[in-house]
Structure formats: C-alpha cells, structure tokens
Amino acid sequence: MNKKMNLNWSVDEITGNMPDISSMRSKEFQVKETSNTELLKDYLKRLGNGEDLESVKKDFVQNFSDVEASEIMKAEQELIKEGTPITEVQKLCDVHSALFHGLTKEEKIANAEKAVEESLKKEERSEMKIMPDAYVRKHELAKALRETKGHPLYSFTEENEKFSKEISDIRGALEKGEDVSKKISDFRQIAIHYAKKGDLIYPLLKVRYEISGPSDVMWTVDDEIRDELAAIDKESNHDEEWINRVQAVLTRADEMIYKENNILFPICAVNFTVEEWYGIYEDAKDYALVYGIENRWEEAEKYVQDKKNRHKAAINESEIVMGGGHMSVAQLEAMLNTLPIEITFIDDNNINRFFNEGAKVFKRPGMAIDREVFSCHPPKIEPMVRSIIESFKNHTRDSVPVWMEKQGKPFLVTYYAVRDKKGIYLGTVEVVQDMQFAKEHFTSI
C-alpha cells in the first residue's frame, strides 16, 4: 500500500491510471507524445518572442484539432517535468481556446471542459481493458472509503456534493436574473476545502509517494479559483462581464470536483496507509467547517487518543537541561503553547521539526512534521521560502519580517536564522503574531 511510485504528472496520473500502463504503450504512441511536446515547446517559444497569439492559434488548430484533450495535457506535463515553469505552460490555455468554437466565453469553456472530461473517460476505459483488476481495485477502494462514515474521503465527498448543488443553484439564479451576491459569498467556503487538500493531501502524495502532479498543477488551479471567487465577491459592478466571470469560475470549480472524485481520491485510496488517513482526519479538525459539515470517525478517534496517551506518558518522565536552567518536557511544551504566537522550527536540512500547539491562522498539520518544508507550500510561494532559507544559510540575512493582512487583521510574520554560539546555522524559526492588539492600542491613544 505504501510503496513509493516514481511518478510525475503524466496522463496516467491525470486520469488516475495505475503507473504500469505507461510501459505498455506502443512506440508509435510515444513518438506521437514526443512530437506533441516539441510542438508545444515551439508555441511557447514563439509566444515568448512576442509573436501574435492568433498566428500561434492557427498552427495549434492545424496540428492538434484531432488530438485528444488528455494527450495535450500529457504533453504539457512533460514540459513541466523537463523544467518549464508552470506559469509559462499556463500560457497555452489561451491557445487551447482556438479548438473550441462556442459563440460565448462560457460556451468555449464548457466545450473545453467537456472535451477534457470525455477524453479522461476514454483513458479510463482504456485502463479497464489493459489492467482491469487494478482499475476495479482502485475505484472500489475509493468508493469504500467514501462510504465509510467519518473517513476524510467521506467528508471530502460530502463537501463536493454540497458544492455541486450550490453551483447548480447559482447557475439557475443567474438564468433567472436574480442577485447571486450572497450565494457567491457562501460558496467561497470552497477555499477551506482547497486548503485542506493543499495542506493534508498534496504534500503527502508528493513527498511520501513521489506523485508530484497534484501539488504542481491542481494546487495552482485551486488557488486561482479561490482568488477569482474573492475578486468576484468584492466587485460591486455586476454587469455582463461579471456574470461571465462567475460562470467561468463555476465551470472550473465544477471540473475540479470531477477531478477530485475520479482522479485524486482514487490515487489517494490506493496509496495512503490507514495511519496516514488517521492523521489527515485529526489534522482536518483544525479547519473551519464547510457548510456546517462535520463527521466523526470512531476508528480514528480511538487511534488518536491512544497515541496522545502514549505521548503524555513519555513526556512526564523527561527533563531538559539547558544553559539557562532546566524543566520537564511537559513544562516546556506548556510554556511554548502559552505564548501568543505561532512558532515553527525548520532544521538545517529544511525539515519541519516543531510547531507549537493551539489555534492557528496559518495551519500547521501534524503530518507535516519530518517533511521537507518546501513541499508544504503552493508552487507560487515555494521560491520565496527557498530564497529566505538560502539567505540564512549563506549569512546574507538574519531575519526577514513580512507584514500582511489576514481575516481583516494585521499580522507580522518574521523568519529568523537560528545559529549556535559559533554562528553555525541550525535552522529557521518562523514566528507569526497577531498585531491587532497593537493597532487598537495606538489607535486609541
């Protein structure tokens, strides 16, 4: 169950196929894939050199009009595998639209999504023929977990069912010309669902099982949907363009539901161990409820409580001696949890080693302990984190303060280089502090 698979985000992974299928493909198909990849590389290069988009679209239609949508996705993922930045590959989305000839923007998007969905279904039928036992096992296992009361996949699926209903309701209201502002605001709860995927599922797939596609691609799409919903919610001018944007983001959210249910969840089902599911269940409690959906998994509750009891017994017998004194592990743990700050320590090998406990604005799932810190951040944030840590290691900086607003409050996030008395780098500590109290204090003076 927990054997590592050396996978990248290929069409096998996109469709939820088992990895062995790729080795069964014909040489002719592999040559075809290579040709498609080289063509897409050429399109990107031409766009980068400033060539007119319409000119590139024309050639794209000529070469890809009879190509399955999933094959195009495969070629794009090969580009990512070879090191092409995701932001560059995403430029091809504008080129894709040339294949779909709906009269409106919504029709084009709908046709595109339909083509991809049909292509994915075709790939699944292919898997059924080549490896029927593996295909059946994967989807039966995913179905069983989705039907297990309280299991994370049960809750994720229940949330998706609610999202699907809300999408249908919003679309219906738009057709009637009704105001959907309140519905859009409520629908933004999907960001909580995406945050749980980003913190609890994507990093585990990437680090433990070397399945990098979801974290490289799906995570980025999640963020784009979340950000677009936030922008739409803030917009006061609900004109035709606004309605078009609503329809477009609903289509993307709807397609993500399909990908989760038919691709992501089956991949997780055949890889994650029961202990990992227990961890996901426990960590998910730190997130706000989605539409009030809350489930209890008794099997996991017992496991987690037993683990906590063992931890409590162990720390009661331990004492730490330091230069400034000594205290028990229980005392140290309680002291760190009392401080009104969020603390994260990453060691000199970039591994998450410690989080203090308590309610957090920036979620820190327990499963992230002993995992590389970079895997815990979405693709667009990872370069910044790498840059900060590298500057600490080469002694060009000792701290990096970052001010931001979250949940309507000001926060100060400070990264500090941790060094011993000889100046040797031992790691990085991140400190998050809610500065609302300071704002209120100085405002009242």
CSV table of C-alpha atoms in Angstrom, one decimal:
chain,number,residue,atom,x,y,z
A,1,MET,CA,0.0,0.0,0.0
A,2,ASN,CA,2.7,2.5,0.9
A,3,LYS,CA,5.3,1.5,-1.7
A,4,LYS,CA,6.7,4.6,-3.5
A,5,MET,CA,6.0,5.1,-7.1
A,6,ASN,CA,8.4,7.2,-9.2
A,7,LEU,CA,5.7,9.2,-11.0
A,8,ASN,CA,5.4,12.7,-12.4
A,9,TRP,CA,2.3,14.4,-13.5
A,10,SER,CA,1.6,12.3,-16.6
A,11,VAL,CA,-1.6,11.4,-18.4
A,12,ASP,CA,-1.6,8.3,-16.2
A,13,GLU,CA,-1.7,10.4,-13.1
A,14,ILE,CA,-4.2,12.9,-14.6
A,15,THR,CA,-6.6,10.1,-15.3
A,16,GLY,CA,-5.9,8.2,-12.1
A,17,ASN,CA,-4.4,5.3,-14.1
A,18,MET,CA,-2.0,2.8,-12.5
A,19,PRO,CA,1.6,3.6,-13.4
A,20,ASP,CA,2.3,0.3,-15.2
A,21,ILE,CA,0.1,1.3,-18.1
A,22,SER,CA,2.7,3.8,-19.5
A,23,SER,CA,5.1,0.9,-20.1
A,24,MET,CA,2.6,-0.9,-22.2
A,25,ARG,CA,2.1,1.9,-24.7
A,26,SER,CA,3.3,1.4,-28.2
A,27,LYS,CA,6.4,3.1,-29.6
A,28,GLU,CA,4.2,4.8,-32.1
A,29,PHE,CA,2.2,6.5,-29.3
A,30,GLN,CA,5.4,7.5,-27.5
A,31,VAL,CA,6.8,9.1,-30.7
A,32,LYS,CA,3.4,10.9,-31.0
A,33,GLU,CA,3.7,12.2,-27.4
A,34,THR,CA,7.3,13.5,-28.1
A,35,SER,CA,6.1,15.2,-31.2
A,36,ASN,CA,3.2,16.9,-29.4
A,37,THR,CA,5.6,18.1,-26.6
A,38,GLU,CA,8.1,19.6,-29.1
A,39,LEU,CA,5.2,21.4,-30.9
A,40,LEU,CA,4.0,22.9,-27.7
A,41,LYS,CA,7.6,23.9,-26.8
A,42,ASP,CA,7.7,25.7,-30.1
A,43,TYR,CA,4.4,27.5,-29.5
A,44,LEU,CA,5.7,28.7,-26.0
A,45,LYS,CA,8.9,29.9,-27.6
A,46,ARG,CA,7.0,31.8,-30.3
A,47,LEU,CA,4.7,33.4,-27.7
A,48,GLY,CA,7.7,34.3,-25.6
A,49,ASN,CA,9.3,36.0,-28.6
A,50,GLY,CA,6.3,38.2,-29.0
A,51,GLU,CA,4.6,36.5,-31.9
A,52,ASP,CA,0.9,37.3,-32.4
A,53,LEU,CA,-1.4,35.0,-30.4
A,54,GLU,CA,-3.7,34.5,-33.4
A,55,SER,CA,-0.8,33.2,-35.5
A,56,VAL,CA,0.1,30.6,-32.9
A,57,LYS,CA,-3.5,29.6,-32.5
A,58,LYS,CA,-3.8,29.0,-36.2
A,59,ASP,CA,-0.9,26.5,-36.2
A,60,PHE,CA,-2.2,24.9,-33.0
A,61,VAL,CA,-5.6,24.2,-34.6
A,62,GLN,CA,-3.9,22.7,-37.6
A,63,ASN,CA,-1.7,20.3,-35.6
A,64,PHE,CA,-4.0,19.5,-32.6
A,65,SER,CA,-7.5,19.5,-34.0
A,66,ASP,CA,-7.7,15.7,-34.0
A,67,VAL,CA,-5.7,15.2,-30.8
A,68,GLU,CA,-7.4,14.0,-27.6
A,69,ALA,CA,-7.5,16.7,-24.9
A,70,SER,CA,-5.8,14.4,-22.4
A,71,GLU,CA,-2.9,14.0,-24.9
A,72,ILE,CA,-2.5,17.8,-24.9
A,73,MET,CA,-2.5,17.7,-21.1
A,74,LYS,CA,0.1,14.9,-21.2
A,75,ALA,CA,2.4,17.0,-23.5
A,76,GLU,CA,2.1,20.0,-21.2
A,77,GLN,CA,3.0,17.9,-18.2
A,78,GLU,CA,6.1,16.7,-20.0
A,79,LEU,CA,7.1,20.3,-20.3
A,80,ILE,CA,6.7,20.8,-16.6
A,81,LYS,CA,8.7,17.6,-16.0
A,82,GLU,CA,11.5,19.0,-18.1
A,83,GLY,CA,11.7,22.2,-16.1
A,84,THR,CA,9.4,24.6,-18.0
A,85,PRO,CA,7.9,26.9,-15.4
A,86,ILE,CA,4.2,26.2,-14.7
A,87,THR,CA,3.4,29.9,-15.4
A,88,GLU,CA,4.8,29.5,-18.9
A,89,VAL,CA,2.8,26.3,-19.6
A,90,GLN,CA,-0.4,28.0,-18.4
A,91,LYS,CA,0.0,30.5,-21.3
A,92,LEU,CA,-1.1,27.7,-23.6
A,93,CYS,CA,-4.6,27.9,-22.1
A,94,ASP,CA,-5.3,30.9,-24.3
A,95,VAL,CA,-4.1,28.8,-27.3
A,96,HIS,CA,-6.4,25.9,-26.4
A,97,SER,CA,-9.5,28.1,-26.8
A,98,ALA,CA,-8.8,28.1,-30.6
A,99,LEU,CA,-10.1,24.5,-30.7
A,100,PHE,CA,-13.5,25.3,-29.3
A,101,HIS,CA,-15.9,27.4,-31.2
A,102,GLY,CA,-18.8,28.3,-28.9
A,103,LEU,CA,-20.3,31.7,-29.5
A,104,THR,CA,-19.7,32.9,-26.0
A,105,LYS,CA,-16.8,32.7,-23.5
A,106,GLU,CA,-18.9,30.4,-21.3
A,107,GLU,CA,-19.7,28.0,-24.3
A,108,LYS,CA,-16.0,27.9,-25.1
A,109,ILE,CA,-15.1,27.0,-21.6
A,110,ALA,CA,-17.9,24.5,-21.3
A,111,ASN,CA,-16.9,22.8,-24.6
A,112,ALA,CA,-13.3,22.7,-23.5
A,113,GLU,CA,-14.2,21.1,-20.1
A,114,LYS,CA,-16.5,18.6,-21.8
A,115,ALA,CA,-13.8,17.6,-24.3
A,116,VAL,CA,-11.3,17.0,-21.4
A,117,GLU,CA,-13.9,15.1,-19.4
A,118,GLU,CA,-14.7,12.8,-22.4
A,119,SER,CA,-11.0,12.3,-23.0
A,120,LEU,CA,-10.4,11.3,-19.4
A,121,LYS,CA,-13.3,8.8,-19.5
A,122,LYS,CA,-11.8,7.4,-22.7
A,123,GLU,CA,-8.5,6.9,-20.9
A,124,GLU,CA,-10.3,5.2,-18.0
A,125,ARG,CA,-12.0,2.8,-20.4
A,126,SER,CA,-8.5,2.0,-21.9
A,127,GLU,CA,-7.2,1.3,-18.4
A,128,MET,CA,-10.1,-1.1,-17.8
A,129,LYS,CA,-9.0,-3.1,-20.9
A,130,ILE,CA,-5.3,-3.2,-20.1
A,131,MET,CA,-5.4,-3.6,-16.3
A,132,PRO,CA,-9.0,-4.4,-15.3
A,133,ASP,CA,-8.1,-5.8,-11.9
A,134,ALA,CA,-6.1,-2.8,-10.9
A,135,TYR,CA,-8.7,-0.4,-12.3
A,136,VAL,CA,-11.5,-2.1,-10.4
A,137,ARG,CA,-9.5,-2.3,-7.2
A,138,LYS,CA,-8.6,1.3,-7.3
A,139,HIS,CA,-12.1,2.6,-7.8
A,140,GLU,CA,-13.7,0.1,-5.5
A,141,LEU,CA,-11.3,1.0,-2.7
A,142,ALA,CA,-12.0,4.7,-3.2
A,143,LYS,CA,-15.8,4.0,-3.2
A,144,ALA,CA,-15.5,2.0,0.1
A,145,LEU,CA,-13.6,4.8,1.8
A,146,ARG,CA,-16.0,7.5,0.5
A,147,GLU,CA,-18.8,5.4,2.1
A,148,THR,CA,-17.0,5.0,5.5
A,149,LYS,CA,-18.7,7.3,7.9
A,150,GLY,CA,-16.3,10.0,9.1
A,151,HIS,CA,-13.4,9.0,6.8
A,152,PRO,CA,-11.7,12.0,5.2
A,153,LEU,CA,-12.8,10.9,1.8
A,154,TYR,CA,-16.4,10.6,3.1
A,155,SER,CA,-16.2,14.2,4.3
A,156,PHE,CA,-14.5,15.5,1.1
A,157,THR,CA,-17.1,13.8,-1.0
A,158,GLU,CA,-19.9,15.2,1.1
A,159,GLU,CA,-18.5,18.7,0.7
A,160,ASN,CA,-18.2,18.2,-3.1
A,161,GLU,CA,-21.8,17.1,-3.2
A,162,LYS,CA,-22.8,20.4,-1.5
A,163,PHE,CA,-20.5,22.4,-3.8
A,164,SER,CA,-22.2,20.8,-6.9
A,165,LYS,CA,-25.6,21.7,-5.5
A,166,GLU,CA,-24.5,25.3,-4.9
A,167,ILE,CA,-23.0,25.6,-8.4
A,168,SER,CA,-26.3,24.4,-9.9
A,169,ASP,CA,-28.3,26.9,-7.7
A,170,ILE,CA,-26.1,29.8,-8.6
A,171,ARG,CA,-26.4,29.0,-12.3
A,172,GLY,CA,-30.1,28.7,-12.0
A,173,ALA,CA,-30.3,32.0,-10.2
A,174,LEU,CA,-28.2,33.7,-12.9
A,175,GLU,CA,-30.5,32.4,-15.7
A,176,LYS,CA,-33.5,34.0,-13.8
A,177,GLY,CA,-31.6,37.3,-13.5
A,178,GLU,CA,-31.5,37.0,-9.7
A,179,ASP,CA,-28.9,38.6,-7.4
A,180,VAL,CA,-26.3,35.9,-6.5
A,181,SER,CA,-24.1,38.0,-4.3
A,182,LYS,CA,-25.0,36.1,-1.1
A,183,LYS,CA,-24.6,32.8,-2.8
A,184,ILE,CA,-21.2,33.7,-4.1
A,185,SER,CA,-20.0,34.8,-0.6
A,186,ASP,CA,-21.2,31.5,0.8
A,187,PHE,CA,-19.6,29.5,-2.0
A,188,ARG,CA,-16.3,30.9,-1.0
A,189,GLN,CA,-16.2,28.2,1.7
A,190,ILE,CA,-14.7,26.1,-1.0
A,191,ALA,CA,-11.4,27.8,-0.1
A,192,ILE,CA,-11.5,25.8,3.2
A,193,HIS,CA,-11.9,22.6,1.2
A,194,TYR,CA,-9.0,23.6,-1.1
A,195,ALA,CA,-6.8,24.5,2.0
A,196,LYS,CA,-7.3,21.0,3.4
A,197,LYS,CA,-6.2,19.5,0.1
A,198,GLY,CA,-3.2,21.7,-0.1
A,199,ASP,CA,-2.1,21.1,3.5
A,200,LEU,CA,-3.1,17.4,4.0
A,201,ILE,CA,-3.1,15.6,0.7
A,202,TYR,CA,-0.9,17.2,-2.0
A,203,PRO,CA,2.4,17.3,0.1
A,204,LEU,CA,1.8,13.7,1.3
A,205,LEU,CA,1.4,12.5,-2.3
A,206,LYS,CA,4.5,14.4,-3.5
A,207,VAL,CA,6.9,13.6,-0.7
A,208,ARG,CA,5.9,10.1,0.5
A,209,TYR,CA,4.8,8.7,-2.8
A,210,GLU,CA,6.6,10.8,-5.3
A,211,ILE,CA,3.3,11.7,-7.1
A,212,SER,CA,4.1,15.3,-7.9
A,213,GLY,CA,1.3,16.2,-10.3
A,214,PRO,CA,-1.5,17.3,-7.9
A,215,SER,CA,0.9,19.6,-6.0
A,216,ASP,CA,2.3,21.1,-9.2
A,217,VAL,CA,-0.9,21.5,-11.1
A,218,MET,CA,-4.1,21.0,-9.1
A,219,TRP,CA,-2.8,23.2,-6.2
A,220,THR,CA,-2.3,26.1,-8.6
A,221,VAL,CA,-5.8,25.7,-10.1
A,222,ASP,CA,-7.3,25.6,-6.5
A,223,ASP,CA,-5.5,28.9,-5.7
A,224,GLU,CA,-6.7,30.5,-9.0
A,225,ILE,CA,-10.4,29.5,-8.3
A,226,ARG,CA,-10.2,30.8,-4.7
A,227,ASP,CA,-8.6,34.1,-5.8
A,228,GLU,CA,-11.1,34.6,-8.6
A,229,LEU,CA,-14.0,34.0,-6.2
A,230,ALA,CA,-12.6,36.5,-3.8
A,231,ALA,CA,-12.2,39.1,-6.5
A,232,ILE,CA,-15.7,38.5,-7.9
A,233,ASP,CA,-17.2,38.7,-4.4
A,234,LYS,CA,-15.6,42.2,-3.9
A,235,GLU,CA,-16.8,43.5,-7.3
A,236,SER,CA,-19.8,45.9,-7.0
A,237,ASN,CA,-20.5,46.2,-10.7
A,238,HIS,CA,-22.5,43.1,-11.6
A,239,ASP,CA,-22.5,43.7,-15.3
A,240,GLU,CA,-22.4,41.1,-18.1
A,241,GLU,CA,-18.6,40.8,-17.8
A,242,TRP,CA,-19.0,40.0,-14.1
A,243,ILE,CA,-21.7,37.3,-14.9
A,244,ASN,CA,-19.3,35.8,-17.5
A,245,ARG,CA,-16.6,35.6,-14.8
A,246,VAL,CA,-19.0,33.9,-12.4
A,247,GLN,CA,-19.9,31.3,-15.0
A,248,ALA,CA,-16.3,30.7,-15.9
A,249,VAL,CA,-15.1,30.2,-12.3
A,250,LEU,CA,-18.1,27.9,-11.5
A,251,THR,CA,-17.1,25.8,-14.5
A,252,ARG,CA,-13.5,25.5,-13.2
A,253,ALA,CA,-14.8,24.6,-9.7
A,254,ASP,CA,-17.2,22.0,-11.2
A,255,GLU,CA,-14.3,20.4,-13.2
A,256,MET,CA,-12.2,20.3,-10.1
A,257,ILE,CA,-14.9,18.4,-8.3
A,258,TYR,CA,-14.8,15.8,-11.2
A,259,LYS,CA,-11.0,15.6,-11.0
A,260,GLU,CA,-11.1,15.1,-7.2
A,261,ASN,CA,-13.7,12.4,-7.3
A,262,ASN,CA,-12.4,10.5,-10.3
A,263,ILE,CA,-8.6,11.1,-10.2
A,264,LEU,CA,-7.3,12.5,-6.9
A,265,PHE,CA,-9.3,10.5,-4.4
A,266,PRO,CA,-8.7,7.1,-6.1
A,267,ILE,CA,-5.0,7.8,-6.3
A,268,CYS,CA,-5.0,8.6,-2.5
A,269,ALA,CA,-7.1,5.5,-1.8
A,270,VAL,CA,-4.6,3.1,-3.3
A,271,ASN,CA,-1.6,4.7,-1.7
A,272,PHE,CA,-2.3,6.2,1.7
A,273,THR,CA,-2.0,3.9,4.8
A,274,VAL,CA,-4.7,3.8,7.4
A,275,GLU,CA,-2.4,5.6,9.8
A,276,GLU,CA,-2.0,8.4,7.3
A,277,TRP,CA,-5.8,8.6,7.0
A,278,TYR,CA,-6.0,8.8,10.8
A,279,GLY,CA,-3.5,11.7,10.7
A,280,ILE,CA,-5.5,13.5,7.9
A,281,TYR,CA,-8.7,13.1,9.9
A,282,GLU,CA,-7.2,14.5,13.1
A,283,ASP,CA,-5.4,17.5,11.3
A,284,ALA,CA,-8.6,18.3,9.4
A,285,LYS,CA,-10.2,19.3,12.8
A,286,ASP,CA,-8.2,22.5,12.8
A,287,TYR,CA,-10.1,23.8,9.8
A,288,ALA,CA,-13.4,25.7,9.8
A,289,LEU,CA,-16.4,23.6,8.9
A,290,VAL,CA,-17.7,23.7,5.3
A,291,TYR,CA,-21.4,24.5,5.2
A,292,GLY,CA,-21.6,23.0,8.7
A,293,ILE,CA,-20.5,19.5,7.5
A,294,GLU,CA,-18.9,17.6,10.4
A,295,ASN,CA,-18.3,13.9,10.7
A,296,ARG,CA,-16.8,11.6,13.4
A,297,TRP,CA,-14.7,8.6,12.5
A,298,GLU,CA,-14.7,6.4,15.6
A,299,GLU,CA,-11.9,4.2,14.5
A,300,ALA,CA,-9.6,7.2,14.1
A,301,GLU,CA,-10.7,8.7,17.4
A,302,LYS,CA,-9.6,5.7,19.3
A,303,TYR,CA,-6.2,5.6,17.5
A,304,VAL,CA,-5.6,9.3,18.1
A,305,GLN,CA,-6.5,9.1,21.8
A,306,ASP,CA,-4.2,6.1,22.3
A,307,LYS,CA,-1.4,7.9,20.6
A,308,LYS,CA,-1.9,11.0,22.8
A,309,ASN,CA,-1.9,8.9,25.9
A,310,ARG,CA,1.4,7.3,24.9
A,311,HIS,CA,2.9,10.8,24.2
A,312,LYS,CA,1.7,12.1,27.6
A,313,ALA,CA,3.2,9.2,29.5
A,314,ALA,CA,6.6,9.7,27.7
A,315,ILE,CA,6.9,13.5,28.3
A,316,ASN,CA,6.1,13.2,32.0
A,317,GLU,CA,9.3,11.2,32.5
A,318,SER,CA,11.6,13.5,30.6
A,319,GLU,CA,13.5,16.6,31.7
A,320,ILE,CA,15.6,19.0,29.6
A,321,VAL,CA,18.8,20.7,30.9
A,322,MET,CA,19.7,24.0,29.2
A,323,GLY,CA,22.2,26.8,29.8
A,324,GLY,CA,19.6,28.9,31.5
A,325,GLY,CA,18.1,26.2,33.7
A,326,HIS,CA,16.1,23.0,33.4
A,327,MET,CA,12.4,22.0,33.1
A,328,SER,CA,10.4,19.0,32.2
A,329,VAL,CA,9.2,18.4,28.7
A,330,ALA,CA,5.7,18.9,29.9
A,331,GLN,CA,6.6,22.3,31.3
A,332,LEU,CA,8.5,23.4,28.2
A,333,GLU,CA,5.6,22.2,26.0
A,334,ALA,CA,3.0,24.1,28.1
A,335,MET,CA,5.2,27.3,28.1
A,336,LEU,CA,5.6,27.3,24.3
A,337,ASN,CA,1.8,26.7,23.9
A,338,THR,CA,1.1,29.6,26.2
A,339,LEU,CA,2.9,32.2,24.2
A,340,PRO,CA,0.5,34.3,22.0
A,341,ILE,CA,2.5,33.5,18.8
A,342,GLU,CA,2.6,30.7,16.3
A,343,ILE,CA,6.1,29.0,16.2
A,344,THR,CA,7.5,26.8,13.5
A,345,PHE,CA,11.1,25.4,13.6
A,346,ILE,CA,12.8,24.0,10.4
A,347,ASP,CA,16.1,22.3,10.9
A,348,ASP,CA,19.3,22.8,8.8
A,349,ASN,CA,18.1,20.1,6.4
A,350,ASN,CA,14.9,22.1,5.7
A,351,ILE,CA,12.8,19.6,7.6
A,352,ASN,CA,9.8,20.6,9.7
A,353,ARG,CA,10.8,19.7,13.3
A,354,PHE,CA,8.3,21.5,15.6
A,355,PHE,CA,5.1,23.5,15.7
A,356,ASN,CA,3.6,24.8,19.0
A,357,GLU,CA,0.0,23.8,19.5
A,358,GLY,CA,-3.2,25.8,19.7
A,359,ALA,CA,-5.4,27.7,17.3
A,360,LYS,CA,-3.5,29.0,14.3
A,361,VAL,CA,-4.2,31.4,11.4
A,362,PHE,CA,-1.6,29.6,9.4
A,363,LYS,CA,-2.5,25.9,9.7
A,364,ARG,CA,0.3,23.5,10.6
A,365,PRO,CA,-0.9,19.9,10.3
A,366,GLY,CA,0.9,17.4,12.5
A,367,MET,CA,1.5,15.2,9.5
A,368,ALA,CA,3.9,17.9,8.1
A,369,ILE,CA,6.4,17.0,10.9
A,370,ASP,CA,9.5,15.3,9.5
A,371,ARG,CA,8.6,16.5,6.0
A,372,GLU,CA,10.6,19.0,3.9
A,373,VAL,CA,9.2,22.5,4.4
A,374,PHE,CA,9.1,23.3,0.7
A,375,SER,CA,6.5,20.6,0.0
A,376,CYS,CA,4.1,22.4,2.4
A,377,HIS,CA,3.8,25.5,0.2
A,378,PRO,CA,2.0,26.0,-3.1
A,379,PRO,CA,4.2,26.4,-6.2
A,380,LYS,CA,3.9,30.1,-6.3
A,381,ILE,CA,5.1,30.5,-2.7
A,382,GLU,CA,7.9,27.9,-2.7
A,383,PRO,CA,10.5,30.1,-4.4
A,384,MET,CA,10.2,32.8,-1.8
A,385,VAL,CA,10.6,30.2,1.1
A,386,ARG,CA,13.7,28.8,-0.6
A,387,SER,CA,15.2,32.2,-1.1
A,388,ILE,CA,14.7,33.2,2.6
A,389,ILE,CA,16.3,29.9,3.9
A,390,GLU,CA,19.2,30.2,1.5
A,391,SER,CA,19.9,33.7,2.6
A,392,PHE,CA,20.1,32.5,6.2
A,393,LYS,CA,22.5,29.6,5.2
A,394,ASN,CA,24.9,31.9,3.4
A,395,HIS,CA,24.7,34.5,6.2
A,396,THR,CA,23.4,37.4,4.0
A,397,ARG,CA,20.4,37.8,6.3
A,398,ASP,CA,19.5,37.0,9.9
A,399,SER,CA,15.8,37.8,9.8
A,400,VAL,CA,13.0,38.6,7.3
A,401,PRO,CA,9.9,40.4,8.5
A,402,VAL,CA,6.7,40.1,6.5
A,403,TRP,CA,3.6,42.2,7.2
A,404,MET,CA,0.3,41.0,5.9
A,405,GLU,CA,-3.4,41.2,6.5
A,406,LYS,CA,-5.4,38.1,7.1
A,407,GLN,CA,-9.0,37.7,8.2
A,408,GLY,CA,-9.2,41.5,8.4
A,409,LYS,CA,-6.4,41.7,11.0
A,410,PRO,CA,-2.7,42.8,10.6
A,411,PHE,CA,-0.1,40.0,11.1
A,412,LEU,CA,3.6,40.1,11.5
A,413,VAL,CA,5.4,37.0,10.2
A,414,THR,CA,9.1,37.0,11.0
A,415,TYR,CA,11.6,34.4,9.9
A,416,TYR,CA,14.8,34.2,12.0
A,417,ALA,CA,18.0,32.3,11.3
A,418,VAL,CA,18.8,30.1,14.3
A,419,ARG,CA,22.6,29.8,14.9
A,420,ASP,CA,24.7,28.3,17.7
A,421,LYS,CA,27.2,30.3,19.7
A,422,LYS,CA,29.8,29.8,17.0
A,423,GLY,CA,27.4,31.2,14.3
A,424,ILE,CA,26.8,27.8,12.7
A,425,TYR,CA,23.3,27.7,11.1
A,426,LEU,CA,21.0,25.2,12.9
A,427,GLY,CA,17.7,26.1,11.2
A,428,THR,CA,15.0,28.6,10.7
A,429,VAL,CA,12.2,29.6,13.1
A,430,GLU,CA,9.0,31.3,11.8
A,431,VAL,CA,7.1,33.4,14.3
A,432,VAL,CA,3.5,34.6,13.5
A,433,GLN,CA,2.0,37.3,15.7
A,434,ASP,CA,-1.5,38.8,15.5
A,435,MET,CA,-0.8,42.6,15.7
A,436,GLN,CA,-4.5,43.7,16.1
A,437,PHE,CA,-3.9,44.5,19.8
A,438,ALA,CA,-1.1,46.9,18.9
A,439,LYS,CA,-3.2,48.5,16.2
A,440,GLU,CA,-6.1,49.0,18.7
A,441,HIS,CA,-3.7,50.3,21.4
A,442,PHE,CA,-2.1,53.0,19.2
A,443,THR,CA,-5.4,54.0,17.6
A,444,SER,CA,-6.9,54.7,21.0
A,445,ILE,CA,-4.1,57.0,22.1
